[in-house]
Short mmCIF file of C-alpha atoms and ligand atoms in Angstrom, two decimals:
data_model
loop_
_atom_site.label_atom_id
_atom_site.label_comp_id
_atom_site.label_asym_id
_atom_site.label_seq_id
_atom_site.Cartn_x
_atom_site.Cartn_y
_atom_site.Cartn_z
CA UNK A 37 27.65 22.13 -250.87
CA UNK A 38 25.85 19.95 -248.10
CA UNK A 39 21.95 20.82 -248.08
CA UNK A 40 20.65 21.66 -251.53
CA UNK A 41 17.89 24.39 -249.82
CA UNK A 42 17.40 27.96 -249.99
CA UNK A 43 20.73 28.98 -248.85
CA UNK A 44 22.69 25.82 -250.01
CA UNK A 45 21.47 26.26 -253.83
CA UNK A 46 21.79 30.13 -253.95
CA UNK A 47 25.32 29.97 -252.69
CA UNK A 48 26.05 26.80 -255.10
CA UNK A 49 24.94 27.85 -257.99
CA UNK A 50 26.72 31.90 -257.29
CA UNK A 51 29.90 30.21 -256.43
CA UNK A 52 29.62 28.06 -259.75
CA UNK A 53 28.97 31.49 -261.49
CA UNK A 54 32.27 32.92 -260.87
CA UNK A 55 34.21 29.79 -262.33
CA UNK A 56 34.54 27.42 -258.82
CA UNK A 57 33.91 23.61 -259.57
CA UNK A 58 30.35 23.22 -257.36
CA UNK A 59 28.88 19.78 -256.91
CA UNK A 60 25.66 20.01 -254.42
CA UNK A 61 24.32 17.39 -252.09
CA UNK A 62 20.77 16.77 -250.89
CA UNK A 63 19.35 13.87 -248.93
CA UNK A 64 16.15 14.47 -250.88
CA UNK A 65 16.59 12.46 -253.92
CA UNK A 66 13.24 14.43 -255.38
CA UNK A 67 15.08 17.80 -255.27
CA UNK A 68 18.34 15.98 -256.94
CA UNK A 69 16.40 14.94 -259.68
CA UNK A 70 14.17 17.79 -259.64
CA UNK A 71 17.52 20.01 -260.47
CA UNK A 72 19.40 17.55 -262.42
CA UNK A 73 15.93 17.48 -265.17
CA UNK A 74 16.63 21.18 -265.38
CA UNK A 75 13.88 22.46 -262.85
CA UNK A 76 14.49 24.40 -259.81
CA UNK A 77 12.69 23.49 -256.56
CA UNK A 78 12.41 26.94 -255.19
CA UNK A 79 11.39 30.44 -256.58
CA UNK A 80 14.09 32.91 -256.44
CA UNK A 81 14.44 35.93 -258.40
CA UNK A 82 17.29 35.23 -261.38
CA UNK A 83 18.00 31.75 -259.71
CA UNK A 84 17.16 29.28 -262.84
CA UNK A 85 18.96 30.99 -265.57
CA UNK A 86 22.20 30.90 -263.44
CA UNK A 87 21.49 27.31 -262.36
CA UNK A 88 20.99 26.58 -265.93
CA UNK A 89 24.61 28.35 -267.38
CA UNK A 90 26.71 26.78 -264.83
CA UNK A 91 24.81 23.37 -265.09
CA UNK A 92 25.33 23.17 -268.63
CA UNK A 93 29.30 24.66 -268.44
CA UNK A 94 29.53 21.79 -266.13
CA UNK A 95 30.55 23.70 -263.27
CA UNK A 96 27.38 22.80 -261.20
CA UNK A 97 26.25 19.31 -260.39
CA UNK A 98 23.82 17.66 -258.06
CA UNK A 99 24.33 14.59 -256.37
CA UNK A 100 22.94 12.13 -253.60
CA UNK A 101 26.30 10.41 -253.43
CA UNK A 102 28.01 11.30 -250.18
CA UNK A 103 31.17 9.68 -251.00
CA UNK A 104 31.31 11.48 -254.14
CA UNK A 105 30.58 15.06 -252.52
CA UNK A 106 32.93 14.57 -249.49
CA UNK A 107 35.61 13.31 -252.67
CA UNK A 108 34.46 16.51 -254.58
CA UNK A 109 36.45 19.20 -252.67
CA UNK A 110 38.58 20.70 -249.99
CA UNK A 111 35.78 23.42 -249.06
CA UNK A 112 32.76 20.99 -247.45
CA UNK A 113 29.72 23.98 -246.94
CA UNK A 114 27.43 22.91 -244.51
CA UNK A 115 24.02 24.48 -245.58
CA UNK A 116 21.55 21.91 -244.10
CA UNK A 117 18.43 22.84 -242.77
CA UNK A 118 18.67 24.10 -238.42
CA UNK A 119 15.12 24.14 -237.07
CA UNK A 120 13.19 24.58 -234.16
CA UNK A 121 13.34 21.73 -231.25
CA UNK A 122 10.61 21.06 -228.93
CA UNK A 123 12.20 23.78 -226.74
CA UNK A 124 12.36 26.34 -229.54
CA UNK A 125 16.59 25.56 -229.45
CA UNK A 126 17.97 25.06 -232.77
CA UNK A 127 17.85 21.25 -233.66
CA UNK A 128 21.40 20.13 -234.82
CA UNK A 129 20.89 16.52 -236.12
CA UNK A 130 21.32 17.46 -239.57
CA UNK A 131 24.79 19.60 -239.14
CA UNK A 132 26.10 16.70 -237.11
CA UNK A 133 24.87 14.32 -239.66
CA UNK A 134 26.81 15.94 -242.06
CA UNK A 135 29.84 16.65 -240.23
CA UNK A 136 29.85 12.80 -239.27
CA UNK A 137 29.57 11.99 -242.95
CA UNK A 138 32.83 14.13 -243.27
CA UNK A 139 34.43 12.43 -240.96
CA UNK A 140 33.48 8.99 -242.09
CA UNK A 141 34.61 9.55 -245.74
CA UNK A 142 38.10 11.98 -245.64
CA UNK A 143 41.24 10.97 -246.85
CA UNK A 144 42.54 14.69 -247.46
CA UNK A 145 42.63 17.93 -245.89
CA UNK A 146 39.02 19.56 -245.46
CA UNK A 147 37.92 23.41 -244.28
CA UNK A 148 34.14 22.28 -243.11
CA UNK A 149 32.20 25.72 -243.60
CA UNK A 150 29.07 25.81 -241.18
CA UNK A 151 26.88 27.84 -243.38
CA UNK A 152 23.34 26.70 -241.50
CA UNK A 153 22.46 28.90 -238.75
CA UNK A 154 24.15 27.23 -235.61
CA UNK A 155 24.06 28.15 -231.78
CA UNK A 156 27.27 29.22 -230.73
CA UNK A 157 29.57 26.35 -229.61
CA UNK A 158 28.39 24.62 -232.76
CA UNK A 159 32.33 24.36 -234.66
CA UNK A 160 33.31 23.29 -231.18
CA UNK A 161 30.64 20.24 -231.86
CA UNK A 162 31.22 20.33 -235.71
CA UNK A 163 35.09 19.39 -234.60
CA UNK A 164 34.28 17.03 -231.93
CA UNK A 165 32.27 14.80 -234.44
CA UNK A 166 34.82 14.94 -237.78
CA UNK A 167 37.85 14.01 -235.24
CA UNK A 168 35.80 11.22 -233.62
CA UNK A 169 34.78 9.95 -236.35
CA UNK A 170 38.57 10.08 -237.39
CA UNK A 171 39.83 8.21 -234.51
CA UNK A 172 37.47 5.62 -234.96
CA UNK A 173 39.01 5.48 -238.52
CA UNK A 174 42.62 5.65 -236.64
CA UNK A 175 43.31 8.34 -238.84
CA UNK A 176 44.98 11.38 -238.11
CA UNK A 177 43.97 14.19 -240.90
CA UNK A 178 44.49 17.60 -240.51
CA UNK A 179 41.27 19.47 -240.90
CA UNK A 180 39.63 23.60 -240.20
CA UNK A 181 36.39 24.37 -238.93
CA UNK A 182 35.06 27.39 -240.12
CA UNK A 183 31.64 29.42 -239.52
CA UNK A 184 30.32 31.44 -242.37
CA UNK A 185 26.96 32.61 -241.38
CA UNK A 186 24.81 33.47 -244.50
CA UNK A 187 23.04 36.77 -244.84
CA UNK A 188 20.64 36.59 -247.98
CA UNK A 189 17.03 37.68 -247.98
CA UNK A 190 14.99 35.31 -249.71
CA UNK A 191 13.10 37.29 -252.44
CA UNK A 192 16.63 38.37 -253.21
CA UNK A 193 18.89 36.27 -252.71
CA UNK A 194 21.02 35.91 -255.71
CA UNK A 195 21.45 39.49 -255.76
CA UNK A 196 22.27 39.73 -252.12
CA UNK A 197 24.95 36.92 -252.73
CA UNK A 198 26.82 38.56 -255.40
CA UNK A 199 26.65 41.77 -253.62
CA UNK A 200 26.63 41.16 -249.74
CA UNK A 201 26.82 43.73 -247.52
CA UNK A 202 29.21 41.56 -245.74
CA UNK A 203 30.78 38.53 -245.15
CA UNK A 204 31.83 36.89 -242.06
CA UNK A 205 34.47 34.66 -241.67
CA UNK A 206 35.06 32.90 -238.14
CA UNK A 207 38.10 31.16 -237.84
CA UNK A 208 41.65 30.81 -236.23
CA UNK A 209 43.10 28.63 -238.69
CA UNK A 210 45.27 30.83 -241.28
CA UNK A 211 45.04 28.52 -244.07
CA UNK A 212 41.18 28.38 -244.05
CA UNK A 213 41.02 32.36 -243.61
CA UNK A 214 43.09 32.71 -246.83
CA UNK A 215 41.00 30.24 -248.53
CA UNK A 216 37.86 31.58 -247.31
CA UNK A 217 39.03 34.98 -248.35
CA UNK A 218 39.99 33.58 -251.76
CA UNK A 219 36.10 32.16 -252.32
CA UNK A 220 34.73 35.60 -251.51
CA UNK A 221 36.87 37.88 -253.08
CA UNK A 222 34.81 37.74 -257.04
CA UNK A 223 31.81 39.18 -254.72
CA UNK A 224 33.82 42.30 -253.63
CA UNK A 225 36.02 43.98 -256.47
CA UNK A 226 34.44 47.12 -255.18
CA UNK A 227 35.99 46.70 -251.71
CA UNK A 228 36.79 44.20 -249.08
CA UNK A 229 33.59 43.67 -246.74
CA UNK A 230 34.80 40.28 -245.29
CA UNK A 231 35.24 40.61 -241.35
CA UNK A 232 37.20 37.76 -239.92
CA UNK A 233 36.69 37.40 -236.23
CA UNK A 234 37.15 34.28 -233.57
CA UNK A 235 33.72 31.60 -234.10
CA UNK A 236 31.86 32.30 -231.75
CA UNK A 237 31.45 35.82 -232.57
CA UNK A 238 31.16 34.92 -236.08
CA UNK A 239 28.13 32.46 -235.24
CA UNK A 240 26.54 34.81 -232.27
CA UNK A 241 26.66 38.01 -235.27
CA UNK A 242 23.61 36.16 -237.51
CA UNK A 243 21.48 35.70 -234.26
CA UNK A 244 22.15 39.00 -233.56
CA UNK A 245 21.29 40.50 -236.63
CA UNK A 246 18.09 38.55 -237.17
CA UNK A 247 17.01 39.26 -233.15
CA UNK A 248 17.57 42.98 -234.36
CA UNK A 249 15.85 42.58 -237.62
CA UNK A 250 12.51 40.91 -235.84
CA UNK A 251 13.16 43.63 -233.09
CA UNK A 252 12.22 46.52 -235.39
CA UNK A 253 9.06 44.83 -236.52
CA UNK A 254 7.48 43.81 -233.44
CA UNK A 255 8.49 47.26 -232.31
CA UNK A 256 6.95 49.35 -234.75
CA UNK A 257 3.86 46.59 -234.61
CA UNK A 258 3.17 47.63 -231.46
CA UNK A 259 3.23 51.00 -232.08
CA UNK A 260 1.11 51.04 -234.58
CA UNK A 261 -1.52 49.37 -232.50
CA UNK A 262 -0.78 51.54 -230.16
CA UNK A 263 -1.76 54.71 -233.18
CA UNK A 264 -4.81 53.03 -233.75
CA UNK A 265 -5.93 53.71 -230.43
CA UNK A 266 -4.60 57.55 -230.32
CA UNK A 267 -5.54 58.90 -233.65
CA UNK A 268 -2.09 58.99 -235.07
CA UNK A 269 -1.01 57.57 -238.41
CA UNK A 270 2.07 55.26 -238.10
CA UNK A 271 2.97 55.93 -241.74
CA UNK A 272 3.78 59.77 -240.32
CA UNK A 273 5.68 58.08 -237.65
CA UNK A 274 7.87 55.85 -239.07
CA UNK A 275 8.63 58.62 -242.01
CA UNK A 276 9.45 60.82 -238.97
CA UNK A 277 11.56 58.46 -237.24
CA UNK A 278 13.59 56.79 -240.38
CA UNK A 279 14.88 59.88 -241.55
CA UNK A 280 16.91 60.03 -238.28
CA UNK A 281 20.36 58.45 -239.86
CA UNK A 282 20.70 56.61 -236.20
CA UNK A 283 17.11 54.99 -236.63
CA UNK A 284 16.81 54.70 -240.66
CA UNK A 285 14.36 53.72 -242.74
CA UNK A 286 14.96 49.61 -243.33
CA UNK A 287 12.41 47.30 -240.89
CA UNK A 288 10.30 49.96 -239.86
CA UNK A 289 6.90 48.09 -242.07
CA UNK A 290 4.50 47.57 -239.59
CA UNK A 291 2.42 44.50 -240.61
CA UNK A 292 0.63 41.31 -239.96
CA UNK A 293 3.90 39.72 -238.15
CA UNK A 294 7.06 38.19 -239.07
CA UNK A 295 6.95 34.43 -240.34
CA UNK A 296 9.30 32.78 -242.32
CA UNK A 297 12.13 30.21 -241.84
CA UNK A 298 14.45 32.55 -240.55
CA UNK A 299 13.08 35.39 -237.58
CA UNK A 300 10.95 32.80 -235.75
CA UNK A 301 13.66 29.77 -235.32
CA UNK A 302 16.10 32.21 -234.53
CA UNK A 303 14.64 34.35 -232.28
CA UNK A 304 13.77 31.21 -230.66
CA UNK A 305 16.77 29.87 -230.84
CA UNK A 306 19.25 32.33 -229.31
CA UNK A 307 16.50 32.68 -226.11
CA UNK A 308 17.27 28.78 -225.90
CA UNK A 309 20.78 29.54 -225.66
CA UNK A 310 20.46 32.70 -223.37
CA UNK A 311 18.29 30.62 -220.90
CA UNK A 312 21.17 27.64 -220.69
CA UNK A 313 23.34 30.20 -219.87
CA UNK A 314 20.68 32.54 -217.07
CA UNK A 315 21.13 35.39 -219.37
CA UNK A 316 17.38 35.35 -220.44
CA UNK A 317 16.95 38.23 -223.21
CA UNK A 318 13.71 39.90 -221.87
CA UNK A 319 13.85 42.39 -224.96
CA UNK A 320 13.31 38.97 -227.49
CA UNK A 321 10.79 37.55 -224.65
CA UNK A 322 9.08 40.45 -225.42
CA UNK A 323 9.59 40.51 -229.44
CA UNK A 324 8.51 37.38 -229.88
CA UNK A 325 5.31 37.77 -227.73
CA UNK A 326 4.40 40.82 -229.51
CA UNK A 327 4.54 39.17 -232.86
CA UNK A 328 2.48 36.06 -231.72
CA UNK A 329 -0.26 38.27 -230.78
CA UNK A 330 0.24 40.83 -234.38
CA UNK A 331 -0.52 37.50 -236.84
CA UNK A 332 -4.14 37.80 -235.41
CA UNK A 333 -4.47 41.88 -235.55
CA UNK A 334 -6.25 41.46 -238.65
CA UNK A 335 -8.31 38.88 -237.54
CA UNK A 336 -9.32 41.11 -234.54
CA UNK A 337 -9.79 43.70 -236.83
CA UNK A 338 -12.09 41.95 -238.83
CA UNK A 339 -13.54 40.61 -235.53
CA UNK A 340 -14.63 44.47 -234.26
CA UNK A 341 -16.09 44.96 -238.04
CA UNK A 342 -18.17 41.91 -239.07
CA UNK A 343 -18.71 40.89 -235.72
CA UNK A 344 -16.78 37.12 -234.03
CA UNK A 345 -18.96 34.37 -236.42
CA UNK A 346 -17.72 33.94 -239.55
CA UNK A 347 -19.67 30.89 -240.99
CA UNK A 348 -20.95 31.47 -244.40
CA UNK A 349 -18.70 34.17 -245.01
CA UNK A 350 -16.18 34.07 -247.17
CA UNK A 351 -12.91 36.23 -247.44
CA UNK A 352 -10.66 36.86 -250.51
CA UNK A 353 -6.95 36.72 -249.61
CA UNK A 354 -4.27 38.23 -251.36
CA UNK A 355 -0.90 36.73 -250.36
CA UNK A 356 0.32 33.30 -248.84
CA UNK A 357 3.81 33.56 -249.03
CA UNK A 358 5.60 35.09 -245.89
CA UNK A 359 6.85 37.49 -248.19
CA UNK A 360 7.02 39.28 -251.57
CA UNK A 361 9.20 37.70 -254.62
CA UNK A 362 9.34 34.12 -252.70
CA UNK A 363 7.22 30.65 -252.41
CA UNK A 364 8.26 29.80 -248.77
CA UNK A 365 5.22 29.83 -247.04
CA UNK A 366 7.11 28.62 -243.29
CA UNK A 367 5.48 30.78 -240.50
CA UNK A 368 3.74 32.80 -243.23
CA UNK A 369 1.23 34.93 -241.26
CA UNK A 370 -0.96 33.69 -243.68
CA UNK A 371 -0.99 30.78 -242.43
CA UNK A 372 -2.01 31.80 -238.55
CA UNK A 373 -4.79 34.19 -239.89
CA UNK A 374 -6.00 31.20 -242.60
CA UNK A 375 -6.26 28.90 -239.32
CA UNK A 376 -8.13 31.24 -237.11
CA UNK A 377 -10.77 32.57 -240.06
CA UNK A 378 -12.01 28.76 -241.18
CA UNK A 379 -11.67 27.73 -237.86
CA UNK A 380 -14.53 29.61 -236.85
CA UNK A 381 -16.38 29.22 -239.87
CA UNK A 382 -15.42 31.23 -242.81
CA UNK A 383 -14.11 30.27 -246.20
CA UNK A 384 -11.11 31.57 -247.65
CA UNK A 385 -10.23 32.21 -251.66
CA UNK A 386 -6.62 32.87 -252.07
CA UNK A 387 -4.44 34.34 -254.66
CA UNK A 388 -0.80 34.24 -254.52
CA UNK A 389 1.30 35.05 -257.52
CA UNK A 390 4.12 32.26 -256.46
CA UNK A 391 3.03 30.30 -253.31
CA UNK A 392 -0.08 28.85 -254.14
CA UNK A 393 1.68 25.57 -255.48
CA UNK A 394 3.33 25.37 -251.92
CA UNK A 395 -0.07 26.52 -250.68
CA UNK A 396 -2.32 23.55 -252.25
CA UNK A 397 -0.03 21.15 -250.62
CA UNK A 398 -0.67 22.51 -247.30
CA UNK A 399 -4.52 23.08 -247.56
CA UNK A 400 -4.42 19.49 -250.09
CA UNK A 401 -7.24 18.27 -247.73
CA UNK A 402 -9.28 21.33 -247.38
CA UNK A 403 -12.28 22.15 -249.32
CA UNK A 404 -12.69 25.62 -247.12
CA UNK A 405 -9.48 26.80 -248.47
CA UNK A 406 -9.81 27.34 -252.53
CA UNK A 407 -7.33 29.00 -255.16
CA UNK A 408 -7.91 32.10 -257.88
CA UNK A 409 -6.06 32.38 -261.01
CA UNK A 410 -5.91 36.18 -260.85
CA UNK A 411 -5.96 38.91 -257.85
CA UNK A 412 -9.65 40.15 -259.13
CA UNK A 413 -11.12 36.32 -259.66
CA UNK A 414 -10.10 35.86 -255.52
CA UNK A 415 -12.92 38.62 -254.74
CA UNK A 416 -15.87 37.09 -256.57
CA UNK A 417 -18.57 36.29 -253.68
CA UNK A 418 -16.06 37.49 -251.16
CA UNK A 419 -17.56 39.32 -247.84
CA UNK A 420 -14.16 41.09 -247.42
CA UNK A 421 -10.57 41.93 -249.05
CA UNK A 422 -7.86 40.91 -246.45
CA UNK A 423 -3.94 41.62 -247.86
CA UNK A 424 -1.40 39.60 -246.22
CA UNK A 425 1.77 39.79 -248.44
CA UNK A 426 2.99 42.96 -249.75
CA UNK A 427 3.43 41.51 -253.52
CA UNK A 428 4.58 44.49 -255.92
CA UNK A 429 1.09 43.44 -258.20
CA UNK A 430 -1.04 43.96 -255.44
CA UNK A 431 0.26 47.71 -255.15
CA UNK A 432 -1.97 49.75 -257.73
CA UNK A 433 -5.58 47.66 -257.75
CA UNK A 434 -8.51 48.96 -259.35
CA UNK A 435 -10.25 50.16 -256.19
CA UNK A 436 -13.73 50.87 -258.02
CA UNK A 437 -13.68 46.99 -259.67
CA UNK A 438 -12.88 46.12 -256.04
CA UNK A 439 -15.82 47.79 -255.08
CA UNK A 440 -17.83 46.53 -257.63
CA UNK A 441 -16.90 42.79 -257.63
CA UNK A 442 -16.77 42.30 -253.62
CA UNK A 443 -19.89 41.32 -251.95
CA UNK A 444 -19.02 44.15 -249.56
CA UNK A 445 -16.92 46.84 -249.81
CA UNK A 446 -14.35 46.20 -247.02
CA UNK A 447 -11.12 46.07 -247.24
CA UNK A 448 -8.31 44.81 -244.91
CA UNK A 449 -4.24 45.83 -245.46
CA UNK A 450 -2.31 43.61 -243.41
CA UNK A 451 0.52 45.47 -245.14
CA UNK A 452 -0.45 49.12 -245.21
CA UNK A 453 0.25 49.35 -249.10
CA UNK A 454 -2.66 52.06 -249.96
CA UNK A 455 -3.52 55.62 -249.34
CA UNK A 456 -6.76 55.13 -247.44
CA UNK A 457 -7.91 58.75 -249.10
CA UNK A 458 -7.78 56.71 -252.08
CA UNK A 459 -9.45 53.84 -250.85
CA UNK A 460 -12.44 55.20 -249.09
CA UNK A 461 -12.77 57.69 -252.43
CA UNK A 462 -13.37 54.81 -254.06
CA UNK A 463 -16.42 53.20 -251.84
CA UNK A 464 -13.88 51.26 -249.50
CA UNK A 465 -14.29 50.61 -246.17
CA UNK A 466 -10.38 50.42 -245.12
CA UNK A 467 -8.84 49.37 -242.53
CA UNK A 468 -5.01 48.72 -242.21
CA UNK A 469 -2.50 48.52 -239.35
CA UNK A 470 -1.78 52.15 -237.44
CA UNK A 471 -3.44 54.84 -239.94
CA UNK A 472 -6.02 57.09 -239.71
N1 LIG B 111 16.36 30.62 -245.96
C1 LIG B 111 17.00 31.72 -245.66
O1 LIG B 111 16.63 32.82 -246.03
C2 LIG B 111 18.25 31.65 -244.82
C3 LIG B 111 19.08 32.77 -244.74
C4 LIG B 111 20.24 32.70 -243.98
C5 LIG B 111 20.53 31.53 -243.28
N2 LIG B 111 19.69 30.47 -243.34
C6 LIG B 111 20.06 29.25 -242.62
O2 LIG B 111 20.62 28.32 -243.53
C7 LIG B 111 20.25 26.98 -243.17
C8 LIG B 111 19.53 26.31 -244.32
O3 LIG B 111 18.31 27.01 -244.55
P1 LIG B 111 17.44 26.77 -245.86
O4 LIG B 111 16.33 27.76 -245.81
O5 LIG B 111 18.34 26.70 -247.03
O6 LIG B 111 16.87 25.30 -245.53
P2 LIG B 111 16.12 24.29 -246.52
O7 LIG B 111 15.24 23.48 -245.67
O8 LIG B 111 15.58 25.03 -247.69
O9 LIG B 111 17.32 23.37 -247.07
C9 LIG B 111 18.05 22.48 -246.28
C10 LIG B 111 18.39 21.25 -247.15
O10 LIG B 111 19.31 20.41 -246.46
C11 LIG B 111 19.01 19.07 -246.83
N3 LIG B 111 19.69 18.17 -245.88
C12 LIG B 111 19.34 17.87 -244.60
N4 LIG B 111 20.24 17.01 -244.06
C13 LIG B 111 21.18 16.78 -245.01
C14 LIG B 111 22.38 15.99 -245.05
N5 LIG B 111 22.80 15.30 -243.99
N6 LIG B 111 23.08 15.97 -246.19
C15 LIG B 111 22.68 16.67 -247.27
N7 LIG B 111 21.57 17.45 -247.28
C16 LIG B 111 20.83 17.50 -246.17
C17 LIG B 111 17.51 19.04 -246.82
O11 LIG B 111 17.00 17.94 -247.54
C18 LIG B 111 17.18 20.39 -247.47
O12 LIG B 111 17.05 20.28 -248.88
C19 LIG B 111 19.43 27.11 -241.90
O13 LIG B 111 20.28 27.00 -240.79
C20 LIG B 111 18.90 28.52 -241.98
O14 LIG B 111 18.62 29.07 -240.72
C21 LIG B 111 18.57 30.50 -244.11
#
C-alpha cells in the first residue's frame, strides 16, 4: 500500500483484516513510526483496534523502505495523496513518483492499483512511467495497470470499506480483473457489487460521484438562502423533496459549505480537465461558486445581527473539523469563517471533540484563536454561539445553561441541528440556515 493516509491506511489495515499479507509505505517517516509505536495518525471510527489485531498477527506492517514494499507484493496500491495545482487540476507528482519507484525496483509481475483520485488518462501516464522506467532498466516485465477509485466517507470509513456500496474495477487486463475480483470478494458475501468497466470510465465515475455529491449541497445551500428571504423553512422542503424516491433523502443538509480533502480538489479538478478538453461544466462553475460564497453565510448572518465590527467580541465555536466523527480539518468551513471573524477583530474560543489537536497546529501562532475542554467551557465570555460541525454531542445542549453562561443569548446553527421553537423557548436568539 503506497501512501499511508486516510484512504491508504483504511484500505491497509481492512485488507489485512480479512487474512491478506499488507505491508504499508509512507514517505513520512513520522507517520511510520507513529504506527509502528502502536499509535494511529488519524481519527477514524474502529480504525486502531483493527490496526492493532492485524499489526500484532503480523499481517500489517509499515515501512519507509521502497525496495522492500515494491519486493512485498504483486498488488502495488497507489493511495498517495492528489491535490490541487495552481490551476485547481489535480497535481500528479506523487502518483508518478510512485509509479517510477515501481518501475525502478520490479523484477516480477506487478498489477499497479491507482487508488488516489486521478484525472482520467492517469493509467495511460501510470504505464508510460513503469515501462520507461523499464526500458531504461532494459527489462522487459510484464505488468497491469488498474484504476480502483475509493469510495469511503471519512467519519466512516472502516465501515464503508467492509461494506461498500460498490466497487469499481477499471481494467482490460483479465488476469488483474480476476485478481482484483479475488481482493474484493471477503467485502461482498452478501452479493457481488464490483462493476468492472474500461479505465477511463472507472477513473471519470469518482469525479462524477463527488461533482454530484457537492452538487446537492450547493444546491440545497442556495435554496435555503433563497427560504430565508421568502418565509419558507428549508427543513419542510427538503423533507418534501427527499421523500420523492428519484430525489431521496442523502445530501440534501443545507449548511455552512462543503470543505474537506475530497469535494473541493475534485470539483476543481474535473473543471481542469473539462476546460483542456472545451467542455467547460457550467453546472460545477456554478457549484463551486455557490459554495465559496455559503462558508461566509454565517458570517453575514452574524454581520446583519451584531452589526460588521467585531473587535472585542468574542465568539464560542463549536466544531473545527469539516465534519462529524473525523480530525481532518482541510477546507473545513471552519476554517474560512475563523479567518474572516478575527480578521476583523473578534476572538474565537473553540471546542472540537477530535480536531482541536489538528486545530492548535494550525492556529500554533495565534493568541486570538483559544481552545475549551468542554462544549459549555467554549461559551464563557462569549458574545455569540456559532455551530459549524454537526458533531452528534452538540445535538441535545442545555439551551437554558446556554442562555445563562453566554454573554448574549444568540445563537448561530451553521448546521441547522435544533428546533428553533425550542431554542427561542429557551431565551435564544436563533438563527440557522433556511428556517423560519
Ligand atoms: N480522504 C478521503 O476521504 C478520500 C476518499 C476517497 C478518495 N480519496 C483520494 O485518495 C487519495 C489519498 O487521499 P488521503 O486523504 O488518503 O491523503 P493523505 O494526504 O491522508 O495521505 C497520502 C499519503 O501519501 C504519502 N505519500 C506521498 N507520496 C508518497 C510516495 N511517493 N510514496 C509513499 N507515500 C507517499 C503521504 O506522505 C501521505 O501520508 C487522494 O487522491 C484522495 O483524493 C480520499
Amino acid at each position: 500500500m503506497i501512501g499511508t493516509g486516510y484512504v491508504g491506511l483504511v484500505t491497509g489495515t481492512c485488507l489485512a483484516e480479512v487474512g491478506n499479507d499488507v505491508l504499508c509505505l509512507d514517505v513520512d517517516a513520522r507517520k511510520i513510526d507513529t504506527l509502528n509505536a502502536g499509535g494511529v495518525p488519524i481519527h477514524e471510527p474502529g480504525l486502531e483496534p483493527m490496526i492493532q489485531r492485524n499489526h500484532e498477527a503480523g499481517r500489517l506492517r509499515f515501512t519507509t523502505d521502497v525496495d522492500a514494499a515494491v519486493a512485498h507484493g504483486t498488488l502495488q496500491f497507489i493511495a498517495v495523496g492528489t491535490p490541487p495545482d495552481e490551476d485547481g487540476s489535480a497535481d500528479m507528482q506523487y502518483v508518478l513518483a510512485a509509479a517510477r519507484n515501481i518501475g525502478t525496483r520490479m523484477n516480477e509481475y506487478k498489477i499497479v492499483v491507482d487508488k488516489s483520485t486521478v484525472p482520467v488518462g492517469t493509467a495511460d501516464r501510470v504505464r508510460e512511467t513503469i515501462a520507461g522506467a523499464l526500458r531504461e532498466r532494459k527489462l522487459d516485465l510484464p505488468f497491469a495497470v488498474v484504476s480502483n477509485p475509493e469510495f469511503l466517507k471519512e467519519g466512516a470509513a472502516v465501515e464503508d470499506f467492509m461494506k461498500p456500496d460498490r466497487v469499481v474495477i477499471g481494467a482490460d487486463d483479465e488476469r488483474a480483473i480476476a485478481t482484483m475480483r479475488a481482493v474484493y470478494a471477503p467485502f461482498q458475501r452478501n452479493h457481488e457489487r464490483l462493476l468492472v468497466m474500461d479505465v477511463r470510465s472507472a477513473e471519470l465515475t469518482k469525479y462524477a460521484a463527488n461533482a454530484m455529491l457537492a452538487t446537492r449541497i450547493s444546491f440545497m445551500n442556495e435554496l435555503a438562502n433563497l427560504a430565508d428571504e421568502l418565509g419558507a423553512d428549508i427543513e419542510h422542503v427538503r423533507q418534501g423533496i427527499g421523500s420523492d424516491p428519484r430525489i431521496g433523502y442523502h445530501f440534501l443538509y443545507p449548511g455552512a459549505g462543503y470543505g474537506g480533502s475530497c469535494f473541493p480538489k475534485d470539483v476543481k479538478a474535473l473543471q481542469a480537465t473539462a476546460r483542456q478538453y472545451r467542455r467547460p461544466l457550467a453546472v460545477l462553475e456554478a457549484v463551486e461558486r455557490a459554495n465559496e460564497a455559503q462558508k461566509m453565510r454565517l458570517v453575514e448572518k452574524i454581520e446583519a445581527r451584531l452589526g460588521s465590527h467585531f473587535s472585542g467580541r468574542t465568539f464560542a465555536l463549536w466544531g473545527l473539523a469539516f465534519k462529524p466523527n473525523t480530525d481532518d480539518m482541510r477546507e473545513a468551513p471552519s476554517r474560512t469563517i475563523i479567518a474572516e471573524l478575527t480578521r476583523r477583530g473578534a476572538r474565537i474560543n473553540a471546542y472540537d471533540p477530535v480536531a482541536m489537536g489538528e486545530a492548535k497546529r494550525i492556529f500554533a501562532d495565534r493568541d486570538d484563536v483559544t481552545f475549551a475542554n468542554s462544549p459549555m467551557h467554549a461559551l464563557h465570555g462569549a458574545d455569540a454561539l456559532v455551530v459549524v460541525t454537526e458533531w452528534k454531542e452538540f445535538r441535545s445542549p442545555d439551551f437554558e445553561e446556554m442562555r445563562r453562561t453566554l454573554r448574549q443569548p444568540l445563537l448561530f446553527d451553521g448546521r441547522n441541528l435544533y428546533d428553533p421553537q425550542l431554542v427561542r423557548a429557551a431565551g435564544l436568539e436563533y438563527f440557522a440556515i433556511g428556517r423560519r
